[in-house]
């Protein structure tokens, strides 16, 4: 009995595929009572909410009649250049032959009737070597796009750990697609539909156990029908206790779990016993396909929050603190640094921010502080995936003592002459503020008073020099980090 219904389900899938390849799938509604348009009992999709949903189109039909009539399956953009879909969308269910990449276009756009839908050719079709046609096991395939679509947000496939959490029994997940919205006829939407469905326990997906959702008790699939190791069973109920399910035309499309940054592809629409019956819909268990997906480049690189704090150095200046940052080791995506300066005596605090340069360095200054007060400075690095741990606190007190400026740029030494770009030395009433170049081996130093951002040093010999800025006032003196210049003969 169950085998029969299961066989029937596969037959339906096969017929649907054959039919759709004949471009009948999106035919106008035929006779029969019109049920409210839906996945089956879904809701209209928010066009912006599922940007990674891809329509799979037959190129010849697309060229003649547009996307609405050409759509035969769906898929999910999991990286900028890979679409994950169902193997049964790619494999002729009678002959086992696999579609050629030239027979598929990937469509981006929520509304299949929209004239400006974006289509991208497919370069390669990879069907899972473990796909078992007769049992619809491991019903998964990867399409490699001919051109990447870096501007379209992707949906990452769930890893085994993520999948276990997101498909625990009772989890709420969403199925989206342009499949049939009618249980009695053929009715296909322009804009994809969204169905809120509940993940069933594994016992319903291979051990024939029933499960009740929203007052509807569903039957389970037995061992000859489903295999929960590689399949997820799910269905939903509306407030009016009608069944929510995927249907023909939804195949290959995503079952989406989680929220926000934790949203993942947890299933691929695979098969069912007709649509919206007392049996759940069956989805390929994506987490169980993780190795296959990884082997074919369909897993995006993980987004990692920095595990280490940024490097933090605090330079005391007159009435200010300059904060220097270095990116945490191993992070390449630092969006910005932030420092907090706290006066522990009063609890007052100040912030400053810096963007990293190409080397991952940044600096910012908190002005209007009080000389001689010991402040506590902490810092973090921010990345798109989150903030680093906190660096510091470093204690530092602004000081009236002179702070030497820095040599930002030094020309090579030519004709006894070198040109420097410098930042100003700080401190009131500087008694010394010079750029001084000392031969590295032996010989006389040359010092030039600093007046402005550009300093020209003359009278140099064609040897190697170490140059610094030296500044002094009544409260103290300071020497900058040396910069070497080399003379050319
Ligand atoms: N195999 C169908 C297709 O080709 C999808 C079936 C999903 N059915 C269901 N009741 N969930 O579109």
JSON list of N, CA and C and ligand atoms in Angstrom, two decimals, residues 13 16 88 245-251 269-276 281-282, ligand 1:
[
{"chain": "A", "resi": 13, "resn": "UNK", "atom": "N", "xyz": [6.53, 12.48, -9.90]},
{"chain": "A", "resi": 13, "resn": "UNK", "atom": "CA", "xyz": [7.73, 13.29, -10.10]},
{"chain": "A", "resi": 13, "resn": "UNK", "atom": "C", "xyz": [8.24, 13.11, -11.52]},
{"chain": "A", "resi": 16, "resn": "UNK", "atom": "N", "xyz": [5.99, 14.74, -13.93]},
{"chain": "A", "resi": 16, "resn": "UNK", "atom": "CA", "xyz": [6.15, 16.18, -13.84]},
{"chain": "A", "resi": 16, "resn": "UNK", "atom": "C", "xyz": [7.38, 16.62, -14.59]},
{"chain": "A", "resi": 88, "resn": "UNK", "atom": "N", "xyz": [16.80, 14.90, -9.48]},
{"chain": "A", "resi": 88, "resn": "UNK", "atom": "CA", "xyz": [15.71, 14.43, -10.35]},
{"chain": "A", "resi": 88, "resn": "UNK", "atom": "C", "xyz": [15.28, 15.50, -11.36]},
{"chain": "A", "resi": 245, "resn": "UNK", "atom": "N", "xyz": [2.14, 22.51, 1.63]},
{"chain": "A", "resi": 245, "resn": "UNK", "atom": "CA", "xyz": [3.11, 21.56, 1.08]},
{"chain": "A", "resi": 245, "resn": "UNK", "atom": "C", "xyz": [3.70, 22.15, -0.21]},
{"chain": "A", "resi": 246, "resn": "UNK", "atom": "N", "xyz": [4.85, 21.60, -0.60]},
{"chain": "A", "resi": 246, "resn": "UNK", "atom": "CA", "xyz": [5.40, 21.88, -1.93]},
{"chain": "A", "resi": 246, "resn": "UNK", "atom": "C", "xyz": [4.62, 21.07, -2.95]},
{"chain": "A", "resi": 247, "resn": "UNK", "atom": "N", "xyz": [4.83, 21.37, -4.24]},
{"chain": "A", "resi": 247, "resn": "UNK", "atom": "CA", "xyz": [4.12, 20.61, -5.27]},
{"chain": "A", "resi": 247, "resn": "UNK", "atom": "C", "xyz": [4.95, 20.61, -6.56]},
{"chain": "A", "resi": 248, "resn": "UNK", "atom": "N", "xyz": [4.41, 20.02, -7.60]},
{"chain": "A", "resi": 248, "resn": "UNK", "atom": "CA", "xyz": [5.14, 19.92, -8.87]},
{"chain": "A", "resi": 248, "resn": "UNK", "atom": "C", "xyz": [5.57, 21.31, -9.33]},
{"chain": "A", "resi": 249, "resn": "UNK", "atom": "N", "xyz": [6.81, 21.41, -9.74]},
{"chain": "A", "resi": 249, "resn": "UNK", "atom": "CA", "xyz": [7.36, 22.69, -10.16]},
{"chain": "A", "resi": 249, "resn": "UNK", "atom": "C", "xyz": [8.21, 23.35, -9.08]},
{"chain": "A", "resi": 250, "resn": "UNK", "atom": "N", "xyz": [8.01, 22.89, -7.83]},
{"chain": "A", "resi": 250, "resn": "UNK", "atom": "CA", "xyz": [8.83, 23.41, -6.73]},
{"chain": "A", "resi": 250, "resn": "UNK", "atom": "C", "xyz": [10.14, 22.64, -6.61]},
{"chain": "A", "resi": 251, "resn": "UNK", "atom": "N", "xyz": [10.22, 21.50, -7.27]},
{"chain": "A", "resi": 251, "resn": "UNK", "atom": "CA", "xyz": [11.38, 20.63, -7.12]},
{"chain": "A", "resi": 251, "resn": "UNK", "atom": "C", "xyz": [12.69, 21.37, -7.30]},
{"chain": "A", "resi": 269, "resn": "UNK", "atom": "N", "xyz": [13.60, 20.53, -2.34]},
{"chain": "A", "resi": 269, "resn": "UNK", "atom": "CA", "xyz": [12.30, 19.90, -2.65]},
{"chain": "A", "resi": 269, "resn": "UNK", "atom": "C", "xyz": [12.55, 18.66, -3.52]},
{"chain": "A", "resi": 270, "resn": "UNK", "atom": "N", "xyz": [12.07, 17.50, -3.04]},
{"chain": "A", "resi": 270, "resn": "UNK", "atom": "CA", "xyz": [12.39, 16.25, -3.73]},
{"chain": "A", "resi": 270, "resn": "UNK", "atom": "C", "xyz": [11.14, 15.51, -4.21]},
{"chain": "A", "resi": 271, "resn": "UNK", "atom": "N", "xyz": [10.29, 15.06, -3.31]},
{"chain": "A", "resi": 271, "resn": "UNK", "atom": "CA", "xyz": [9.12, 14.30, -3.75]},
{"chain": "A", "resi": 271, "resn": "UNK", "atom": "C", "xyz": [8.01, 14.32, -2.70]},
{"chain": "A", "resi": 272, "resn": "UNK", "atom": "N", "xyz": [6.90, 13.74, -3.05]},
{"chain": "A", "resi": 272, "resn": "UNK", "atom": "CA", "xyz": [5.77, 13.67, -2.13]},
{"chain": "A", "resi": 272, "resn": "UNK", "atom": "C", "xyz": [4.74, 12.70, -2.67]},
{"chain": "A", "resi": 273, "resn": "UNK", "atom": "N", "xyz": [3.73, 12.48, -1.85]},
{"chain": "A", "resi": 273, "resn": "UNK", "atom": "CA", "xyz": [2.63, 11.63, -2.27]},
{"chain": "A", "resi": 273, "resn": "UNK", "atom": "C", "xyz": [1.53, 12.58, -2.74]},
{"chain": "A", "resi": 274, "resn": "UNK", "atom": "N", "xyz": [1.50, 12.83, -4.05]},
{"chain": "A", "resi": 274, "resn": "UNK", "atom": "CA", "xyz": [0.73, 13.96, -4.58]},
{"chain": "A", "resi": 274, "resn": "UNK", "atom": "C", "xyz": [1.12, 15.22, -3.80]},
{"chain": "A", "resi": 275, "resn": "UNK", "atom": "N", "xyz": [0.21, 16.16, -3.64]},
{"chain": "A", "resi": 275, "resn": "UNK", "atom": "CA", "xyz": [0.56, 17.38, -2.94]},
{"chain": "A", "resi": 275, "resn": "UNK", "atom": "C", "xyz": [-0.48, 17.67, -1.88]},
{"chain": "A", "resi": 276, "resn": "UNK", "atom": "N", "xyz": [0.00, 18.09, -0.71]},
{"chain": "A", "resi": 276, "resn": "UNK", "atom": "CA", "xyz": [-0.89, 18.51, 0.37]},
{"chain": "A", "resi": 276, "resn": "UNK", "atom": "C", "xyz": [-1.89, 17.43, 0.74]},
{"chain": "A", "resi": 281, "resn": "UNK", "atom": "N", "xyz": [5.67, 16.43, 2.77]},
{"chain": "A", "resi": 281, "resn": "UNK", "atom": "CA", "xyz": [6.56, 16.56, 1.63]},
{"chain": "A", "resi": 281, "resn": "UNK", "atom": "C", "xyz": [7.94, 16.04, 2.02]},
{"chain": "A", "resi": 282, "resn": "UNK", "atom": "N", "xyz": [8.68, 15.57, 1.04]},
{"chain": "A", "resi": 282, "resn": "UNK", "atom": "CA", "xyz": [10.00, 15.01, 1.35]},
{"chain": "A", "resi": 282, "resn": "UNK", "atom": "C", "xyz": [11.08, 15.84, 0.65]},
{"chain": "B", "resi": 1, "resn": "LIG", "atom": "N1", "xyz": [8.89, 16.15, -7.67]},
{"chain": "B", "resi": 1, "resn": "LIG", "atom": "C1", "xyz": [8.17, 17.39, -7.70]},
{"chain": "B", "resi": 1, "resn": "LIG", "atom": "C2", "xyz": [8.71, 18.31, -8.80]},
{"chain": "B", "resi": 1, "resn": "LIG", "atom": "O1", "xyz": [9.31, 17.83, -9.72]},
{"chain": "B", "resi": 1, "resn": "LIG", "atom": "C3", "xyz": [8.15, 18.02, -6.36]},
{"chain": "B", "resi": 1, "resn": "LIG", "atom": "C4", "xyz": [7.27, 17.27, -5.48]},
{"chain": "B", "resi": 1, "resn": "LIG", "atom": "C5", "xyz": [7.09, 17.84, -4.15]},
{"chain": "B", "resi": 1, "resn": "LIG", "atom": "N2", "xyz": [5.87, 17.31, -3.66]},
{"chain": "B", "resi": 1, "resn": "LIG", "atom": "C6", "xyz": [5.40, 17.48, -2.45]},
{"chain": "B", "resi": 1, "resn": "LIG", "atom": "N3", "xyz": [4.23, 17.01, -2.16]},
{"chain": "B", "resi": 1, "resn": "LIG", "atom": "N4", "xyz": [6.11, 18.08, -1.55]},
{"chain": "B", "resi": 1, "resn": "LIG", "atom": "O2", "xyz": [8.45, 19.49, -8.82]}
]
